[in-house]
Short mmCIF file of N, CA and C in Angstrom, two decimals:
data_model
loop_
_atom_site.label_atom_id
_atom_site.label_comp_id
_atom_site.label_asym_id
_atom_site.label_seq_id
_atom_site.Cartn_x
_atom_site.Cartn_y
_atom_site.Cartn_z
N MET R 28 168.17 -117.20 183.77
CA MET R 28 169.23 -117.24 184.75
C MET R 28 169.77 -115.84 185.03
N ASN R 29 169.81 -115.02 183.96
CA ASN R 29 170.32 -113.66 184.15
C ASN R 29 169.41 -112.87 185.09
N ARG R 30 168.09 -113.06 184.92
CA ARG R 30 167.15 -112.35 185.78
C ARG R 30 167.34 -112.78 187.23
N PHE R 31 167.54 -114.09 187.45
CA PHE R 31 167.76 -114.58 188.81
C PHE R 31 169.00 -113.95 189.42
N LEU R 32 170.07 -113.89 188.64
CA LEU R 32 171.32 -113.32 189.18
C LEU R 32 171.16 -111.84 189.50
N VAL R 33 170.45 -111.12 188.65
CA VAL R 33 170.22 -109.70 188.93
C VAL R 33 169.38 -109.55 190.19
N LEU R 34 168.30 -110.33 190.28
CA LEU R 34 167.47 -110.28 191.49
C LEU R 34 168.27 -110.68 192.73
N PHE R 35 169.10 -111.70 192.59
CA PHE R 35 169.93 -112.16 193.71
C PHE R 35 170.86 -111.05 194.17
N GLY R 36 171.48 -110.37 193.24
CA GLY R 36 172.39 -109.27 193.60
C GLY R 36 171.66 -108.16 194.33
N ILE R 37 170.49 -107.79 193.84
CA ILE R 37 169.70 -106.73 194.48
C ILE R 37 169.27 -107.16 195.88
N MET R 38 168.77 -108.39 195.97
CA MET R 38 168.33 -108.89 197.28
C MET R 38 169.50 -109.03 198.26
N LEU R 39 170.67 -109.41 197.76
CA LEU R 39 171.84 -109.54 198.63
C LEU R 39 172.24 -108.18 199.20
N VAL R 40 172.22 -107.17 198.35
CA VAL R 40 172.55 -105.82 198.83
C VAL R 40 171.55 -105.38 199.89
N ILE R 41 170.27 -105.64 199.64
CA ILE R 41 169.24 -105.23 200.61
C ILE R 41 169.39 -106.00 201.92
N SER R 42 169.60 -107.33 201.83
CA SER R 42 169.69 -108.11 203.07
C SER R 42 170.96 -107.79 203.85
N VAL R 43 172.08 -107.58 203.18
CA VAL R 43 173.31 -107.21 203.89
C VAL R 43 173.14 -105.84 204.52
N GLY R 44 172.47 -104.94 203.82
CA GLY R 44 172.22 -103.61 204.39
C GLY R 44 171.37 -103.67 205.63
N MET R 45 170.35 -104.53 205.61
CA MET R 45 169.48 -104.66 206.79
C MET R 45 170.24 -105.27 207.96
N ILE R 46 171.04 -106.29 207.67
CA ILE R 46 171.82 -106.91 208.74
C ILE R 46 172.87 -105.94 209.27
N ALA R 47 173.47 -105.16 208.39
CA ALA R 47 174.48 -104.19 208.83
C ALA R 47 173.86 -103.14 209.74
N THR R 48 172.68 -102.66 209.40
CA THR R 48 172.05 -101.66 210.28
C THR R 48 171.69 -102.28 211.63
N ALA R 49 171.25 -103.53 211.63
CA ALA R 49 170.90 -104.19 212.90
C ALA R 49 172.15 -104.41 213.75
N THR R 50 173.26 -104.79 213.12
CA THR R 50 174.49 -105.03 213.89
C THR R 50 175.11 -103.73 214.38
N MET R 51 174.95 -102.65 213.62
CA MET R 51 175.47 -101.36 214.07
C MET R 51 174.73 -100.89 215.31
N GLN R 52 173.43 -101.14 215.35
CA GLN R 52 172.66 -100.72 216.52
C GLN R 52 173.03 -101.56 217.75
N ALA R 53 173.48 -102.78 217.51
CA ALA R 53 173.85 -103.67 218.63
C ALA R 53 175.34 -103.58 218.94
N ASP R 54 176.05 -102.64 218.33
CA ASP R 54 177.50 -102.49 218.52
C ASP R 54 178.23 -103.79 218.24
N PHE R 55 177.95 -104.35 217.07
CA PHE R 55 178.53 -105.61 216.66
C PHE R 55 179.14 -105.40 215.28
N SER R 56 180.26 -106.02 214.97
CA SER R 56 180.94 -105.83 213.70
C SER R 56 180.62 -106.99 212.75
N LEU R 57 180.34 -106.65 211.52
CA LEU R 57 180.10 -107.69 210.50
C LEU R 57 181.40 -108.35 210.06
N MET R 58 182.53 -107.73 210.37
CA MET R 58 183.82 -108.30 209.97
C MET R 58 184.38 -109.25 211.02
N ASP R 59 183.69 -109.40 212.10
CA ASP R 59 184.11 -110.31 213.16
C ASP R 59 183.84 -111.76 212.72
N SER R 60 184.63 -112.69 213.23
CA SER R 60 184.46 -114.10 212.85
C SER R 60 183.14 -114.67 213.39
N LYS R 61 182.59 -114.03 214.42
CA LYS R 61 181.32 -114.49 214.98
C LYS R 61 180.14 -114.15 214.09
N SER R 62 180.33 -113.28 213.11
CA SER R 62 179.22 -112.84 212.25
C SER R 62 179.05 -113.70 211.00
N THR R 63 179.78 -114.80 210.90
CA THR R 63 179.65 -115.69 209.74
C THR R 63 178.21 -116.17 209.54
N PRO R 64 177.49 -116.57 210.60
CA PRO R 64 176.09 -116.98 210.39
C PRO R 64 175.21 -115.86 209.84
N LEU R 65 175.54 -114.62 210.18
CA LEU R 65 174.77 -113.49 209.65
C LEU R 65 174.98 -113.37 208.14
N TRP R 66 176.23 -113.52 207.69
CA TRP R 66 176.51 -113.48 206.26
C TRP R 66 175.80 -114.62 205.52
N LEU R 67 175.85 -115.81 206.12
CA LEU R 67 175.17 -116.96 205.51
C LEU R 67 173.66 -116.73 205.45
N ALA R 68 173.10 -116.14 206.49
CA ALA R 68 171.67 -115.85 206.51
C ALA R 68 171.32 -114.83 205.43
N ALA R 69 172.17 -113.82 205.27
CA ALA R 69 171.91 -112.80 204.25
C ALA R 69 171.91 -113.42 202.85
N VAL R 70 172.89 -114.28 202.59
CA VAL R 70 172.97 -114.94 201.26
C VAL R 70 171.79 -115.88 201.06
N ALA R 71 171.44 -116.64 202.10
CA ALA R 71 170.32 -117.58 201.97
C ALA R 71 169.00 -116.86 201.74
N VAL R 72 168.76 -115.80 202.47
CA VAL R 72 167.53 -115.03 202.29
C VAL R 72 167.48 -114.41 200.90
N ALA R 73 168.58 -113.84 200.46
CA ALA R 73 168.62 -113.23 199.13
C ALA R 73 168.37 -114.26 198.05
N ALA R 74 168.97 -115.44 198.17
CA ALA R 74 168.79 -116.49 197.17
C ALA R 74 167.34 -116.96 197.15
N TYR R 75 166.74 -117.17 198.32
CA TYR R 75 165.37 -117.65 198.40
C TYR R 75 164.39 -116.64 197.81
N VAL R 76 164.52 -115.38 198.19
CA VAL R 76 163.61 -114.35 197.69
C VAL R 76 163.77 -114.17 196.19
N ALA R 77 165.00 -114.18 195.70
CA ALA R 77 165.23 -114.05 194.26
C ALA R 77 164.64 -115.24 193.51
N TRP R 78 164.78 -116.43 194.06
CA TRP R 78 164.22 -117.64 193.43
C TRP R 78 162.70 -117.56 193.35
N ARG R 79 162.06 -117.10 194.44
CA ARG R 79 160.60 -116.99 194.44
C ARG R 79 160.12 -115.94 193.45
N ILE R 80 160.75 -114.79 193.43
CA ILE R 80 160.35 -113.72 192.51
C ILE R 80 160.55 -114.18 191.07
N ASP R 81 161.67 -114.85 190.79
CA ASP R 81 161.94 -115.35 189.45
C ASP R 81 160.87 -116.36 189.03
N GLY R 82 160.46 -117.23 189.94
CA GLY R 82 159.41 -118.20 189.63
C GLY R 82 158.08 -117.54 189.32
N VAL R 83 157.73 -116.52 190.09
CA VAL R 83 156.48 -115.80 189.83
C VAL R 83 156.53 -115.13 188.46
N LEU R 84 157.64 -114.50 188.14
CA LEU R 84 157.76 -113.83 186.85
C LEU R 84 157.73 -114.82 185.69
N LYS R 85 158.33 -116.01 185.86
CA LYS R 85 158.28 -117.04 184.81
C LYS R 85 156.85 -117.52 184.58
N ARG R 86 156.12 -117.76 185.68
CA ARG R 86 154.73 -118.20 185.55
C ARG R 86 153.89 -117.14 184.86
N ARG R 87 154.12 -115.88 185.21
CA ARG R 87 153.37 -114.79 184.58
C ARG R 87 153.67 -114.71 183.09
N GLU R 88 154.93 -114.90 182.70
CA GLU R 88 155.29 -114.90 181.28
C GLU R 88 154.62 -116.06 180.53
N ARG R 89 154.63 -117.26 181.17
CA ARG R 89 154.00 -118.42 180.52
C ARG R 89 152.51 -118.18 180.32
N ARG R 90 151.86 -117.64 181.32
CA ARG R 90 150.43 -117.35 181.21
C ARG R 90 150.17 -116.31 180.13
N GLN R 91 151.01 -115.30 180.07
CA GLN R 91 150.83 -114.26 179.07
C GLN R 91 151.07 -114.80 177.67
N ASP R 92 152.08 -115.65 177.49
CA ASP R 92 152.34 -116.25 176.19
C ASP R 92 151.17 -117.12 175.75
N ALA R 93 150.60 -117.87 176.68
CA ALA R 93 149.46 -118.73 176.34
C ALA R 93 148.25 -117.89 175.98
N SER R 94 148.03 -116.79 176.70
CA SER R 94 146.86 -115.97 176.41
C SER R 94 147.03 -115.22 175.10
N VAL R 95 148.25 -114.84 174.73
CA VAL R 95 148.48 -114.18 173.45
C VAL R 95 148.22 -115.15 172.32
N GLY R 96 148.58 -116.40 172.51
CA GLY R 96 148.34 -117.42 171.50
C GLY R 96 146.86 -117.65 171.26
N GLU R 97 146.03 -117.49 172.30
CA GLU R 97 144.59 -117.68 172.17
C GLU R 97 143.91 -116.43 171.63
N GLY R 98 144.64 -115.33 171.51
CA GLY R 98 144.02 -114.09 171.09
C GLY R 98 143.27 -113.42 172.23
N ARG R 99 143.65 -113.72 173.44
CA ARG R 99 142.97 -113.17 174.61
C ARG R 99 143.50 -111.78 174.89
N SER R 100 142.61 -110.88 175.26
CA SER R 100 143.03 -109.54 175.62
C SER R 100 142.68 -109.30 177.08
N PHE R 101 142.95 -108.11 177.54
CA PHE R 101 142.70 -107.76 178.93
C PHE R 101 141.21 -107.79 179.24
N LEU R 102 140.39 -107.34 178.30
CA LEU R 102 138.97 -107.23 178.54
C LEU R 102 138.22 -108.53 178.27
N LYS R 103 138.82 -109.44 177.54
CA LYS R 103 138.14 -110.68 177.17
C LYS R 103 138.39 -111.73 178.25
N PRO R 104 137.33 -112.31 178.83
CA PRO R 104 137.54 -113.28 179.89
C PRO R 104 138.18 -114.57 179.37
N LYS R 105 138.91 -115.23 180.24
CA LYS R 105 139.57 -116.48 179.87
C LYS R 105 138.52 -117.59 179.84
N VAL R 106 138.57 -118.40 178.79
CA VAL R 106 137.64 -119.52 178.64
C VAL R 106 138.43 -120.80 178.81
N SER R 107 137.95 -121.67 179.68
CA SER R 107 138.66 -122.92 179.92
C SER R 107 138.49 -123.85 178.71
N PRO R 108 139.40 -124.81 178.53
CA PRO R 108 139.27 -125.74 177.41
C PRO R 108 137.96 -126.53 177.45
N ALA R 109 137.50 -126.91 178.64
CA ALA R 109 136.24 -127.64 178.75
C ALA R 109 135.07 -126.78 178.32
N GLN R 110 135.12 -125.50 178.69
CA GLN R 110 134.05 -124.59 178.32
C GLN R 110 134.01 -124.36 176.82
N SER R 111 135.17 -124.20 176.19
CA SER R 111 135.19 -123.98 174.74
C SER R 111 134.79 -125.25 174.00
N ALA R 112 135.15 -126.44 174.53
CA ALA R 112 134.74 -127.69 173.90
C ALA R 112 133.23 -127.85 173.98
N ARG R 113 132.64 -127.50 175.12
CA ARG R 113 131.19 -127.59 175.26
C ARG R 113 130.50 -126.62 174.31
N ALA R 114 131.02 -125.41 174.18
CA ALA R 114 130.43 -124.43 173.26
C ALA R 114 130.49 -124.94 171.82
N ALA R 115 131.58 -125.60 171.45
CA ALA R 115 131.70 -126.16 170.10
C ALA R 115 130.68 -127.28 169.89
N ARG R 116 130.48 -128.14 170.89
CA ARG R 116 129.48 -129.22 170.78
C ARG R 116 128.07 -128.65 170.64
N VAL R 117 127.75 -127.63 171.44
CA VAL R 117 126.42 -127.02 171.37
C VAL R 117 126.21 -126.37 170.01
N ALA R 118 127.22 -125.68 169.49
CA ALA R 118 127.09 -125.04 168.18
C ALA R 118 126.90 -126.08 167.08
N ALA R 119 127.64 -127.19 167.15
CA ALA R 119 127.49 -128.24 166.15
C ALA R 119 126.10 -128.87 166.22
N ARG R 120 125.62 -129.11 167.43
CA ARG R 120 124.28 -129.69 167.61
C ARG R 120 123.21 -128.74 167.09
N ARG R 121 123.36 -127.45 167.37
CA ARG R 121 122.40 -126.45 166.89
C ARG R 121 122.38 -126.41 165.37
N LYS R 122 123.58 -126.43 164.77
CA LYS R 122 123.66 -126.40 163.30
C LYS R 122 123.00 -127.63 162.70
N LYS R 123 123.18 -128.77 163.33
CA LYS R 123 122.58 -130.02 162.85
C LYS R 123 121.05 -129.96 162.93
N LEU R 124 120.54 -129.44 164.06
CA LEU R 124 119.09 -129.34 164.23
C LEU R 124 118.48 -128.33 163.27
N VAL R 125 119.19 -127.24 162.98
CA VAL R 125 118.69 -126.27 162.00
C VAL R 125 118.66 -126.91 160.62
N ALA R 126 119.68 -127.70 160.29
CA ALA R 126 119.72 -128.36 158.98
C ALA R 126 118.60 -129.38 158.84
N GLU R 127 118.24 -130.05 159.93
CA GLU R 127 117.15 -131.03 159.90
C GLU R 127 115.78 -130.36 159.94
N GLY R 128 115.73 -129.07 160.23
CA GLY R 128 114.47 -128.36 160.29
C GLY R 128 113.77 -128.46 161.64
N LYS R 129 114.42 -129.00 162.63
CA LYS R 129 113.82 -129.15 163.96
C LYS R 129 113.97 -127.89 164.80
N LEU R 130 114.79 -126.97 164.36
CA LEU R 130 115.06 -125.76 165.11
C LEU R 130 115.16 -124.61 164.13
N GLU R 131 114.60 -123.45 164.52
CA GLU R 131 114.68 -122.28 163.65
C GLU R 131 116.04 -121.61 163.83
N ALA R 132 116.54 -121.06 162.74
CA ALA R 132 117.81 -120.33 162.82
C ALA R 132 117.58 -119.04 163.58
N GLU R 133 118.55 -118.63 164.34
CA GLU R 133 118.43 -117.40 165.12
C GLU R 133 118.51 -116.20 164.18
N PRO R 134 117.71 -115.14 164.45
CA PRO R 134 117.79 -113.95 163.61
C PRO R 134 119.13 -113.25 163.80
N GLU R 135 119.47 -112.45 162.83
CA GLU R 135 120.73 -111.70 162.88
C GLU R 135 120.68 -110.69 164.03
N PRO R 136 121.67 -110.68 164.91
CA PRO R 136 121.66 -109.70 166.00
C PRO R 136 121.86 -108.27 165.50
N ALA R 137 122.48 -108.09 164.35
CA ALA R 137 122.71 -106.74 163.83
C ALA R 137 121.39 -106.05 163.51
N ALA R 138 120.40 -106.79 163.01
CA ALA R 138 119.11 -106.19 162.68
C ALA R 138 118.41 -105.70 163.95
N GLU R 139 118.51 -106.45 165.04
CA GLU R 139 117.90 -106.03 166.29
C GLU R 139 118.58 -104.79 166.84
N LEU R 140 119.90 -104.72 166.72
CA LEU R 140 120.62 -103.57 167.24
C LEU R 140 120.26 -102.30 166.49
N GLU R 141 120.05 -102.40 165.19
CA GLU R 141 119.69 -101.22 164.41
C GLU R 141 118.34 -100.67 164.83
N SER R 142 117.37 -101.54 165.11
CA SER R 142 116.06 -101.06 165.52
C SER R 142 116.14 -100.40 166.90
N ASP R 143 116.99 -100.92 167.78
CA ASP R 143 117.16 -100.31 169.09
C ASP R 143 117.83 -98.95 168.99
N ASP R 144 118.74 -98.82 168.04
CA ASP R 144 119.44 -97.54 167.88
C ASP R 144 118.50 -96.44 167.43
N ASP R 145 117.46 -96.80 166.67
CA ASP R 145 116.53 -95.78 166.21
C ASP R 145 115.73 -95.20 167.38
N GLU R 146 115.37 -96.05 168.35
CA GLU R 146 114.57 -95.60 169.48
C GLU R 146 115.43 -94.95 170.57
N ALA R 147 116.65 -95.37 170.70
CA ALA R 147 117.48 -94.94 171.81
C ALA R 147 117.71 -93.44 171.88
N PRO R 148 118.03 -92.75 170.79
CA PRO R 148 118.30 -91.32 170.92
C PRO R 148 117.10 -90.52 171.41
N ALA R 149 115.89 -90.97 171.09
CA ALA R 149 114.71 -90.22 171.49
C ALA R 149 114.43 -90.37 172.98
N THR R 150 114.83 -91.49 173.57
CA THR R 150 114.49 -91.73 174.97
C THR R 150 115.68 -91.64 175.91
N ARG R 151 116.84 -91.43 175.41
CA ARG R 151 118.03 -91.35 176.27
C ARG R 151 118.63 -89.95 176.17
N VAL R 152 119.06 -89.45 177.32
CA VAL R 152 119.74 -88.16 177.36
C VAL R 152 121.02 -88.31 178.15
N SER R 153 121.90 -87.37 178.02
CA SER R 153 123.17 -87.38 178.72
C SER R 153 122.96 -87.20 180.22
N GLN R 154 123.88 -87.77 180.99
CA GLN R 154 123.81 -87.58 182.44
C GLN R 154 124.08 -86.13 182.83
N ALA R 155 124.70 -85.38 181.93
CA ALA R 155 124.98 -83.98 182.21
C ALA R 155 123.78 -83.09 181.87
N ALA R 156 122.73 -83.67 181.28
CA ALA R 156 121.53 -82.90 180.92
C ALA R 156 120.80 -82.45 182.18
N PRO R 157 120.01 -81.42 182.07
CA PRO R 157 119.24 -80.97 183.24
C PRO R 157 118.28 -82.06 183.71
N ILE R 158 117.90 -81.98 184.98
CA ILE R 158 117.05 -83.00 185.58
C ILE R 158 115.70 -83.09 184.88
N LYS R 159 115.18 -81.96 184.39
CA LYS R 159 113.88 -81.99 183.71
C LYS R 159 113.95 -82.84 182.45
N ASP R 160 115.04 -82.69 181.69
CA ASP R 160 115.20 -83.49 180.46
C ASP R 160 115.34 -84.97 180.78
N ARG R 161 116.11 -85.28 181.82
CA ARG R 161 116.30 -86.68 182.19
C ARG R 161 115.00 -87.31 182.66
N MET R 162 114.20 -86.56 183.44
CA MET R 162 112.92 -87.10 183.91
C MET R 162 111.93 -87.26 182.76
N ALA R 163 111.95 -86.34 181.79
CA ALA R 163 111.07 -86.46 180.63
C ALA R 163 111.44 -87.69 179.80
N ALA R 164 112.74 -87.94 179.63
CA ALA R 164 113.18 -89.11 178.87
C ALA R 164 112.79 -90.38 179.60
N ARG R 165 112.88 -90.37 180.92
CA ARG R 165 112.49 -91.55 181.70
C ARG R 165 110.99 -91.80 181.57
N ALA R 166 110.21 -90.73 181.64
CA ALA R 166 108.76 -90.88 181.48
C ALA R 166 108.42 -91.45 180.11
N GLU R 167 109.14 -91.03 179.09
CA GLU R 167 108.92 -91.55 177.73
C GLU R 167 109.27 -93.04 177.66
N ARG R 168 110.33 -93.45 178.29
CA ARG R 168 110.70 -94.87 178.29
C ARG R 168 109.65 -95.70 179.02
N VAL R 169 109.14 -95.18 180.12
CA VAL R 169 108.09 -95.89 180.86
C VAL R 169 106.84 -96.02 180.00
N ARG R 170 106.46 -94.94 179.31
CA ARG R 170 105.28 -94.97 178.44
C ARG R 170 105.45 -96.01 177.33
N GLN R 171 106.65 -96.06 176.72
CA GLN R 171 106.90 -97.03 175.66
C GLN R 171 106.86 -98.45 176.21
N ALA R 172 107.38 -98.66 177.40
CA ALA R 172 107.37 -99.98 178.00
C ALA R 172 105.94 -100.44 178.29
N LYS R 173 105.10 -99.52 178.72
CA LYS R 173 103.70 -99.86 178.97
C LYS R 173 102.99 -100.22 177.67
N GLU R 174 103.30 -99.48 176.60
CA GLU R 174 102.69 -99.78 175.30
C GLU R 174 103.10 -101.17 174.80
N GLN R 175 104.35 -101.55 175.07
CA GLN R 175 104.85 -102.84 174.62
C GLN R 175 104.45 -103.97 175.56
N GLY R 176 103.82 -103.64 176.67
CA GLY R 176 103.38 -104.65 177.61
C GLY R 176 104.47 -105.15 178.54
N LYS R 177 105.54 -104.42 178.64
CA LYS R 177 106.64 -104.83 179.51
C LYS R 177 106.38 -104.44 180.96
N LEU R 178 105.54 -103.44 181.16
CA LEU R 178 105.22 -103.02 182.54
C LEU R 178 103.76 -103.26 182.82
#
């Protein structure tokens, strides 16, 4: 409620200021009894805009609180409940099939990464390296790919 009142006050000042500048250009006084609808319009606009902004900020806070509870970060994509339930079912089914011997267990991904790291420094160079070095590294990668039957 405090945020709404602060926003309302700010919006009221802005809307009254805009109406005052418009009435000054039209040689009209805001203190005249004919300007009552202008005052009501300023208050109504300020209240509506403050209410909308407050609602957006509340929704953003709720979403942020929910994502913090899930351990979600900026870089981690949001996973829907249906998607996470399906992933849990697939993992349980996979574990069951591995236990029954109908499916082989997947190899450790860390072992594959280590073997790639050994080859990577020899075939990769910095983008800041001279063009000759980059082309030589590319030629080496192509040669290795041909040896492995990838090309």
